[in-house]
Every structure is written in structure tokens, then in C-alpha cells.
PDB file of C-alpha atoms in Angstrom:
ATOM      1  CA  UNK Z 258      -0.186  -0.073  -0.260  1.00 39.00           C
ATOM      2  CA  UNK Z 259       3.093   2.427   0.537  1.00 41.00           C
ATOM      3  CA  UNK Z 260       4.317   1.546  -2.089  1.00 44.00           C
ATOM      4  CA  UNK Z 261       1.194   3.096  -4.922  1.00 44.00           C
ATOM      5  CA  UNK Z 262       1.050   6.165  -2.836  1.00 49.00           C
ATOM      6  CA  UNK Z 263       4.794   6.861  -3.223  1.00 53.00           C
ATOM      7  CA  UNK Z 264       4.529   5.693  -6.952  1.00 56.00           C
ATOM      8  CA  UNK Z 265       1.302   8.434  -7.463  1.00 86.00           C
ATOM      9  CA  UNK Z 266       2.994  10.914  -5.961  1.00 88.00           C
ATOM     10  CA  UNK Z 267       6.435  10.427  -8.018  1.00 89.00           C
ATOM     11  CA  UNK Z 268       3.801  10.395 -11.129  1.00 91.00           C
ATOM     12  CA  UNK Z 269       2.326  13.888  -9.659  1.00 92.00           C
ATOM     13  CA  UNK Z 270       5.404  15.696  -9.242  1.00 94.00           C
ATOM     14  CA  UNK Z 271       6.831  14.207 -12.958  1.00 95.00           C
ATOM     15  CA  UNK Z 272       3.499  15.306 -14.226  1.00 96.00           C
ATOM     16  CA  UNK Z 273       3.903  18.523 -12.680  1.00 96.00           C
ATOM     17  CA  UNK Z 274       7.384  18.774 -13.697  1.00 97.00           C
ATOM     18  CA  UNK Z 275       6.223  18.203 -17.062  1.00 98.00           C
ATOM     19  CA  UNK Z 276       3.515  20.941 -17.093  1.00 97.00           C
ATOM     20  CA  UNK Z 277       5.391  23.990 -15.890  1.00 97.00           C
ATOM     21  CA  UNK Z 278       8.258  23.231 -18.177  1.00 98.00           C
ATOM     22  CA  UNK Z 279       5.907  22.991 -20.788  1.00 98.00           C
ATOM     23  CA  UNK Z 280       4.074  26.131 -19.876  1.00 97.00           C
ATOM     24  CA  UNK Z 281       7.643  28.032 -19.939  1.00 97.00           C
ATOM     25  CA  UNK Z 282       8.667  26.543 -23.251  1.00 97.00           C
ATOM     26  CA  UNK Z 283       5.357  27.999 -24.646  1.00 97.00           C
ATOM     27  CA  UNK Z 284       5.950  31.153 -23.090  1.00 96.00           C
ATOM     28  CA  UNK Z 285       9.616  31.498 -24.882  1.00 96.00           C
ATOM     29  CA  UNK Z 286      10.059  29.627 -28.020  1.00 96.00           C
ATOM     30  CA  UNK Z 287       5.455  28.771 -28.955  1.00 96.00           C
ATOM     31  CA  UNK Z 288       3.584  25.820 -29.227  1.00 96.00           C
ATOM     32  CA  UNK Z 289       4.231  25.050 -32.663  1.00 96.00           C
ATOM     33  CA  UNK Z 290       8.422  25.002 -32.344  1.00 97.00           C
ATOM     34  CA  UNK Z 291       8.371  22.817 -29.126  1.00 97.00           C
ATOM     35  CA  UNK Z 292       9.579  18.959 -29.342  1.00 97.00           C
ATOM     36  CA  UNK Z 293       9.204  16.468 -27.081  1.00 97.00           C
ATOM     37  CA  UNK Z 294      13.611  16.502 -27.315  1.00 97.00           C
ATOM     38  CA  UNK Z 295      13.155  20.491 -26.350  1.00 96.00           C
ATOM     39  CA  UNK Z 296      10.749  19.636 -23.632  1.00 97.00           C
ATOM     40  CA  UNK Z 297      12.409  16.740 -21.924  1.00 97.00           C
ATOM     41  CA  UNK Z 298      15.812  18.189 -22.024  1.00 97.00           C
ATOM     42  CA  UNK Z 299      14.267  21.177 -20.125  1.00 97.00           C
ATOM     43  CA  UNK Z 300      12.435  19.162 -17.785  1.00 96.00           C
ATOM     44  CA  UNK Z 301      15.543  17.152 -17.197  1.00 96.00           C
ATOM     45  CA  UNK Z 302      13.725  13.711 -18.094  1.00 97.00           C
ATOM     46  CA  UNK Z 303      14.293  11.188 -20.543  1.00 95.00           C
ATOM     47  CA  UNK Z 304      11.816  10.517 -23.466  1.00 96.00           C
ATOM     48  CA  UNK Z 305      10.358   7.074 -21.947  1.00 96.00           C
ATOM     49  CA  UNK Z 306       9.282   9.166 -18.926  1.00 96.00           C
ATOM     50  CA  UNK Z 307       7.064  11.323 -20.991  1.00 97.00           C
ATOM     51  CA  UNK Z 308       6.083   8.725 -23.459  1.00 97.00           C
ATOM     52  CA  UNK Z 309       5.237   7.031 -20.451  1.00 96.00           C
ATOM     53  CA  UNK Z 310       2.529   9.870 -19.613  1.00 96.00           C
ATOM     54  CA  UNK Z 311       1.378  11.599 -22.822  1.00 97.00           C
ATOM     55  CA  UNK Z 312       1.246  10.579 -26.339  1.00 97.00           C
ATOM     56  CA  UNK Z 313       2.817  13.643 -27.728  1.00 97.00           C
ATOM     57  CA  UNK Z 314       2.337  17.238 -27.072  1.00 96.00           C
ATOM     58  CA  UNK Z 315      -1.088  17.461 -27.819  1.00 95.00           C
ATOM     59  CA  UNK Z 316      -2.074  14.730 -26.211  1.00 97.00           C
ATOM     60  CA  UNK Z 317      -0.391  16.959 -22.833  1.00 97.00           C
ATOM     61  CA  UNK Z 318      -2.285  19.986 -23.617  1.00 95.00           C
ATOM     62  CA  UNK Z 319      -5.509  18.295 -23.335  1.00 94.00           C
ATOM     63  CA  UNK Z 320      -4.951  16.658 -20.242  1.00 95.00           C
ATOM     64  CA  UNK Z 321      -4.126  20.077 -18.728  1.00 96.00           C
ATOM     65  CA  UNK Z 322      -6.784  21.706 -19.827  1.00 93.00           C
ATOM     66  CA  UNK Z 323      -9.108  18.688 -18.833  1.00 92.00           C
ATOM     67  CA  UNK Z 324      -7.126  18.519 -15.170  1.00 92.00           C
ATOM     68  CA  UNK Z 325      -7.851  21.988 -14.765  1.00 92.00           C
ATOM     69  CA  UNK Z 326     -11.822  21.825 -16.425  1.00 89.00           C
ATOM     70  CA  UNK Z 327     -12.448  18.708 -14.182  1.00 90.00           C
ATOM     71  CA  UNK Z 328     -11.423  20.751 -11.074  1.00 89.00           C
ATOM     72  CA  UNK Z 329     -13.691  23.684 -12.019  1.00 86.00           C
ATOM     73  CA  UNK Z 330     -16.820  21.376 -12.658  1.00 85.00           C
ATOM     74  CA  UNK Z 331     -16.225  20.285  -8.804  1.00 87.00           C
ATOM     75  CA  UNK Z 332     -16.474  23.864  -7.509  1.00 86.00           C
ATOM     76  CA  UNK Z 333     -19.075  25.482 -10.389  1.00 81.00           C
ATOM     77  CA  UNK Z 334     -22.038  24.044  -8.456  1.00 80.00           C
ATOM     78  CA  UNK Z 335     -21.328  24.970  -4.541  1.00 86.00           C
ATOM     79  CA  UNK Z 336     -19.731  28.592  -6.011  1.00 86.00           C
ATOM     80  CA  UNK Z 337     -23.393  29.057  -8.104  1.00 83.00           C
ATOM     81  CA  UNK Z 338     -25.667  28.604  -4.438  1.00 86.00           C
ATOM     82  CA  UNK Z 339     -23.586  31.656  -3.183  1.00 89.00           C
ATOM     83  CA  UNK Z 340     -23.233  33.730  -6.149  1.00 86.00           C
ATOM     84  CA  UNK Z 341     -27.294  32.837  -5.869  1.00 85.00           C
ATOM     85  CA  UNK Z 342     -28.052  33.634  -2.110  1.00 89.00           C
ATOM     86  CA  UNK Z 343     -25.754  36.657  -2.727  1.00 89.00           C
ATOM     87  CA  UNK Z 344     -28.283  38.506  -5.410  1.00 88.00           C
ATOM     88  CA  UNK Z 345     -31.162  37.122  -3.545  1.00 87.00           C
ATOM     89  CA  UNK Z 346     -30.638  38.705  -0.399  1.00 91.00           C
ATOM     90  CA  UNK Z 347     -29.031  41.600  -2.349  1.00 91.00           C
ATOM     91  CA  UNK Z 348     -25.664  41.290  -0.179  1.00 93.00           C
ATOM     92  CA  UNK Z 349     -22.675  42.620  -2.596  1.00 93.00           C
ATOM     93  CA  UNK Z 350     -20.376  42.558  -0.154  1.00 94.00           C
ATOM     94  CA  UNK Z 351     -20.754  38.806   0.147  1.00 93.00           C
ATOM     95  CA  UNK Z 352     -20.937  38.708  -3.977  1.00 93.00           C
ATOM     96  CA  UNK Z 353     -18.123  40.438  -4.438  1.00 94.00           C
ATOM     97  CA  UNK Z 354     -16.360  37.737  -1.620  1.00 95.00           C
ATOM     98  CA  UNK Z 355     -17.706  34.917  -4.324  1.00 93.00           C
ATOM     99  CA  UNK Z 356     -16.227  36.591  -6.957  1.00 93.00           C
ATOM    100  CA  UNK Z 357     -12.927  36.429  -5.227  1.00 95.00           C
ATOM    101  CA  UNK Z 358     -13.085  33.097  -4.882  1.00 93.00           C
ATOM    102  CA  UNK Z 359     -13.858  32.275  -8.547  1.00 91.00           C
ATOM    103  CA  UNK Z 360     -10.729  34.493  -9.116  1.00 94.00           C
ATOM    104  CA  UNK Z 361      -8.960  32.660  -7.190  1.00 94.00           C
ATOM    105  CA  UNK Z 362      -9.660  29.056  -8.864  1.00 92.00           C
ATOM    106  CA  UNK Z 363      -8.898  30.746 -11.893  1.00 92.00           C
ATOM    107  CA  UNK Z 364      -5.798  32.007 -10.591  1.00 95.00           C
ATOM    108  CA  UNK Z 365      -4.370  29.006  -9.558  1.00 94.00           C
ATOM    109  CA  UNK Z 366      -3.760  28.054 -13.384  1.00 94.00           C
ATOM    110  CA  UNK Z 367      -3.470  30.936 -14.740  1.00 95.00           C
ATOM    111  CA  UNK Z 368      -0.306  30.602 -16.593  1.00 95.00           C
ATOM    112  CA  UNK Z 369      -2.328  27.949 -18.732  1.00 96.00           C
ATOM    113  CA  UNK Z 370      -4.870  30.052 -19.155  1.00 94.00           C
ATOM    114  CA  UNK Z 371      -1.868  32.557 -20.149  1.00 95.00           C
ATOM    115  CA  UNK Z 372      -0.466  30.303 -22.564  1.00 96.00           C
ATOM    116  CA  UNK Z 373      -4.335  29.442 -23.818  1.00 94.00           C
ATOM    117  CA  UNK Z 374      -4.998  33.032 -24.830  1.00 94.00           C
ATOM    118  CA  UNK Z 375      -1.463  34.362 -26.010  1.00 94.00           C
ATOM    119  CA  UNK Z 376      -0.352  31.402 -28.270  1.00 94.00           C
ATOM    120  CA  UNK Z 377      -2.006  31.374 -31.716  1.00 91.00           C
ATOM    121  CA  UNK Z 378      -1.782  27.713 -31.828  1.00 92.00           C
ATOM    122  CA  UNK Z 379      -3.298  27.144 -28.610  1.00 93.00           C
ATOM    123  CA  UNK Z 380      -6.160  29.839 -28.991  1.00 90.00           C
ATOM    124  CA  UNK Z 381      -8.329  27.358 -30.374  1.00 88.00           C
ATOM    125  CA  UNK Z 382      -8.147  25.280 -27.009  1.00 87.00           C
ATOM    126  CA  UNK Z 383      -9.373  28.294 -25.490  1.00 86.00           C
ATOM    127  CA  UNK Z 384     -12.390  28.976 -27.436  1.00 85.00           C
ATOM    128  CA  UNK Z 385     -13.431  25.192 -26.876  1.00 83.00           C
ATOM    129  CA  UNK Z 386     -12.185  25.077 -23.197  1.00 77.00           C
ATOM    130  CA  UNK Z 387     -14.727  28.806 -23.353  1.00 82.00           C
ATOM    131  CA  UNK Z 388     -17.801  26.756 -24.871  1.00 84.00           C
ATOM    132  CA  UNK Z 389     -17.303  23.915 -22.559  1.00 83.00           C
ATOM    133  CA  UNK Z 390     -17.659  26.501 -19.492  1.00 83.00           C
ATOM    134  CA  UNK Z 391     -20.760  27.769 -20.773  1.00 87.00           C
ATOM    135  CA  UNK Z 392     -22.282  24.528 -21.501  1.00 86.00           C
ATOM    136  CA  UNK Z 393     -21.006  23.392 -17.807  1.00 83.00           C
ATOM    137  CA  UNK Z 394     -22.637  26.546 -16.823  1.00 85.00           C
ATOM    138  CA  UNK Z 395     -26.352  25.630 -18.626  1.00 85.00           C
ATOM    139  CA  UNK Z 396     -25.839  22.483 -16.747  1.00 83.00           C
ATOM    140  CA  UNK Z 397     -26.488  23.520 -13.351  1.00 81.00           C
ATOM    141  CA  UNK Z 398     -29.217  26.385 -14.217  1.00 86.00           C
ATOM    142  CA  UNK Z 399     -32.883  25.988 -15.938  1.00 88.00           C
ATOM    143  CA  UNK Z 400     -33.789  29.038 -18.669  1.00 91.00           C
ATOM    144  CA  UNK Z 401     -37.138  29.107 -19.094  1.00 92.00           C
ATOM    145  CA  UNK Z 402     -37.299  32.014 -22.000  1.00 92.00           C
ATOM    146  CA  UNK Z 403     -35.532  33.649 -24.639  1.00 92.00           C
ATOM    147  CA  UNK Z 404     -34.940  37.441 -22.725  1.00 91.00           C
ATOM    148  CA  UNK Z 405     -33.336  35.013 -19.959  1.00 90.00           C
ATOM    149  CA  UNK Z 406     -31.137  33.429 -22.658  1.00 91.00           C
ATOM    150  CA  UNK Z 407     -30.191  36.607 -24.273  1.00 92.00           C
ATOM    151  CA  UNK Z 408     -29.302  38.086 -20.654  1.00 90.00           C
ATOM    152  CA  UNK Z 409     -27.084  35.101 -19.778  1.00 90.00           C
ATOM    153  CA  UNK Z 410     -25.179  35.370 -23.119  1.00 91.00           C
ATOM    154  CA  UNK Z 411     -24.604  39.161 -22.153  1.00 90.00           C
ATOM    155  CA  UNK Z 412     -23.157  37.886 -18.382  1.00 88.00           C
ATOM    156  CA  UNK Z 413     -21.342  34.899 -20.154  1.00 90.00           C
ATOM    157  CA  UNK Z 414     -19.690  37.619 -22.979  1.00 91.00           C
ATOM    158  CA  UNK Z 415     -19.297  40.599 -20.311  1.00 91.00           C
ATOM    159  CA  UNK Z 416     -17.416  38.466 -17.631  1.00 91.00           C
ATOM    160  CA  UNK Z 417     -15.646  36.544 -20.307  1.00 91.00           C
ATOM    161  CA  UNK Z 418     -14.158  39.770 -21.338  1.00 93.00           C
ATOM    162  CA  UNK Z 419     -12.892  41.001 -18.255  1.00 94.00           C
ATOM    163  CA  UNK Z 420     -11.287  37.736 -17.277  1.00 93.00           C
ATOM    164  CA  UNK Z 421      -9.178  37.245 -20.594  1.00 94.00           C
ATOM    165  CA  UNK Z 422      -8.057  41.248 -19.906  1.00 95.00           C
ATOM    166  CA  UNK Z 423      -6.989  40.446 -16.252  1.00 96.00           C
ATOM    167  CA  UNK Z 424      -5.543  36.907 -17.407  1.00 95.00           C
ATOM    168  CA  UNK Z 425      -3.357  38.926 -19.807  1.00 95.00           C
ATOM    169  CA  UNK Z 426      -2.622  42.376 -18.120  1.00 93.00           C
ATOM    170  CA  UNK Z 427      -1.257  43.119 -14.875  1.00 81.00           C
ATOM    171  CA  UNK Z 428      -4.436  43.836 -12.730  1.00 90.00           C
ATOM    172  CA  UNK Z 429      -4.660  42.540  -8.903  1.00 94.00           C
ATOM    173  CA  UNK Z 430      -6.984  40.066  -8.251  1.00 95.00           C
ATOM    174  CA  UNK Z 431      -9.203  42.693  -5.739  1.00 95.00           C
ATOM    175  CA  UNK Z 432      -9.777  45.348  -8.326  1.00 95.00           C
ATOM    176  CA  UNK Z 433     -10.857  42.827 -10.883  1.00 96.00           C
ATOM    177  CA  UNK Z 434     -13.165  41.632  -8.295  1.00 95.00           C
ATOM    178  CA  UNK Z 435     -14.713  44.356  -7.233  1.00 95.00           C
ATOM    179  CA  UNK Z 436     -15.100  45.521 -11.217  1.00 93.00           C
ATOM    180  CA  UNK Z 437     -16.789  42.312 -12.003  1.00 94.00           C
ATOM    181  CA  UNK Z 438     -18.911  42.200  -8.631  1.00 94.00           C
ATOM    182  CA  UNK Z 439     -20.511  45.672 -10.041  1.00 91.00           C
ATOM    183  CA  UNK Z 440     -20.400  44.804 -13.483  1.00 90.00           C
ATOM    184  CA  UNK Z 441     -22.461  41.448 -12.617  1.00 90.00           C
ATOM    185  CA  UNK Z 442     -24.450  42.254  -9.889  1.00 91.00           C
ATOM    186  CA  UNK Z 443     -27.800  43.946 -11.859  1.00 90.00           C
ATOM    187  CA  UNK Z 444     -26.725  41.697 -14.685  1.00 89.00           C
ATOM    188  CA  UNK Z 445     -27.212  38.449 -12.381  1.00 88.00           C
ATOM    189  CA  UNK Z 446     -30.272  39.934 -10.756  1.00 88.00           C
ATOM    190  CA  UNK Z 447     -31.972  40.785 -14.222  1.00 88.00           C
ATOM    191  CA  UNK Z 448     -31.285  37.059 -15.024  1.00 89.00           C
ATOM    192  CA  UNK Z 449     -33.168  35.353 -11.782  1.00 88.00           C
ATOM    193  CA  UNK Z 450     -35.994  38.034 -12.575  1.00 86.00           C
ATOM    194  CA  UNK Z 451     -36.313  37.374 -16.333  1.00 86.00           C
ATOM    195  CA  UNK Z 452     -35.960  33.885 -15.650  1.00 87.00           C
ATOM    196  CA  UNK Z 453     -39.118  33.741 -13.646  1.00 84.00           C
ATOM    197  CA  UNK Z 454     -41.508  34.310 -16.423  1.00 65.00           C
TER     198      UNK Z 454
END
């Protein structure tokens, strides 16, 4: 039993090492120029170790995105309930705190988001990531009419725009949470109102 735990920990550490070095290489030379050889040299591992975990660099990116998405999926429903309660009880302070919690979830993987947004080839992955998030949110709510759907689309588009700006800039998490909470509190309120009819 102890050997399994040690082995799992070794795999986790190896994958983190590969992922962090991959992100650094994308930042410096771009995704398309990276070879598995480059990545192995930078991470100081042999190619067999890489191929033990991934088929190729596309497989690595897909696994990194999937891991982040699964984490987000696990945290979305409880966070969504907090957002809803804050709006219902007109508690703007709690709403901003919930936004901070949401931004902290994103911040844990901000380097992955940055390379997805900055690298021309990887930007296609970001678009699919964005659509998957929208579908995930739609699984947690029921939209009853066209007006509510339009309000939802406005919320998603505006929020995504501010998040992209934050990810790519040096804006502080607190400032972004403050701006987002002011921008979307009334939109969420409007969505709830529209969605009742």
C-alpha cells in the first residue's frame, strides 16, 4: 500500500514538472516549435518518461485542460449557489467575496490560461474551453425563456471579456473582483427576474 502512494506521488510530481516546463517553453519559443526532445531536456527527464504519461504534446495540452476543467466543474455548483444567495439577499459584499473565490480558482492555473490565450495555435483550445464552461454553467441552471437566455449570453460575454483582460494584464485580483462584482451583480439580478416569467 505504501509503495502505491509513493508511486502516485512520483507520477504527480513528474507530471507537474513536465507541465511547468511545457508552459515555460510555450512562453519562450511558442507551441509549434516545441519538440518532445526540447521538453524532456528542459524538464531533465528522458523521453520514455514523457511517453509513459503522454502520446505527444497535444495529448499533454488536452490533459492539462481537462484537469483544470474537472477541478472547475467540482467547484462550480457550490459557488453558483453562493452567487445566487448573495443576489437574492441583495448582499453585494458577499457577492464580491464569491467573485474573489472564483478568481482564486482561475488564478491557480493562470499560467495555463495565459499560454492558451497568447499562443496563436493554442488559442483554439481556449475557445473550446470557453464553450465547455458555458455548457457546464447551463447544466446547473434552467433557462425558461428567450429574454433570460439573452441576459445569460450578455453575462457570459461580458464576464469572459473582463476575465481575459485580467488574465493577460497585471490587474490585481481584488480590483478585478471589485469591477466584476459591480458589473455583473445587477445582470445576475436581471437574469433571475427574467427567468421567473
